[in-house]
C-alpha angles and dihedrals in degrees: 000000000000119000139146125275095238131134091240089062099044094101092050091048091050093047093048091047091051089053090055097255115149104235125203108195111194119197092233142333111099092172091050091048090052091053093047091059087063095054118087102214101066136073096247114107101157137015130212123181146139111229146137124306094239090055089048092055093046089049091049091053092049094045092049092047089052093048096251131128136231144164128212136194121205110224128177128253093260092055092047101041105027140278103283130138095252092046091050090056092050090046092053091052090049093050091051091050091048092049091050090052093046093246118146114224116214092022120125111237123203123227092256090053091050093046109026100183135057099221098093133160121190121183130172130185123190116230093167123022119271146151094282107040136003119253127245110298123204113233126185094288107351141051116238126204135198121230140181124196128181129176133189119192125200122231093258098051 
């Protein structure tokens, strides 16, 4: 299982470890970790994390473009960051926004609900080095970057 080495995930890491699951805890990069679960030549079979909604949607696009699968649950700020007065206020604002947009909080969404279409383009460029792509490398006179691009087109495109 790949996850992030973050305090909010320490209980999940401990529980998985006690169950005998081999856990890879990366310092950051939830989108990269999602993509890595779709590649065959790595030790990551499944990912579990608590992260931001934008990263979840980007991950869903990448996973769908690569032919993988995922589910996601939208939780509020208080659930993700801790039950503190300031976080409760942020969480209440988030819940109101979600309700106004017709989004159900604490509902598990399928990949097809997260990414409704099949015409998907995912592209990543490494600025700093990471698990997915290398960072920008200085050559004699130029900087060089590393990119990945994957596209999935639906039958009607």
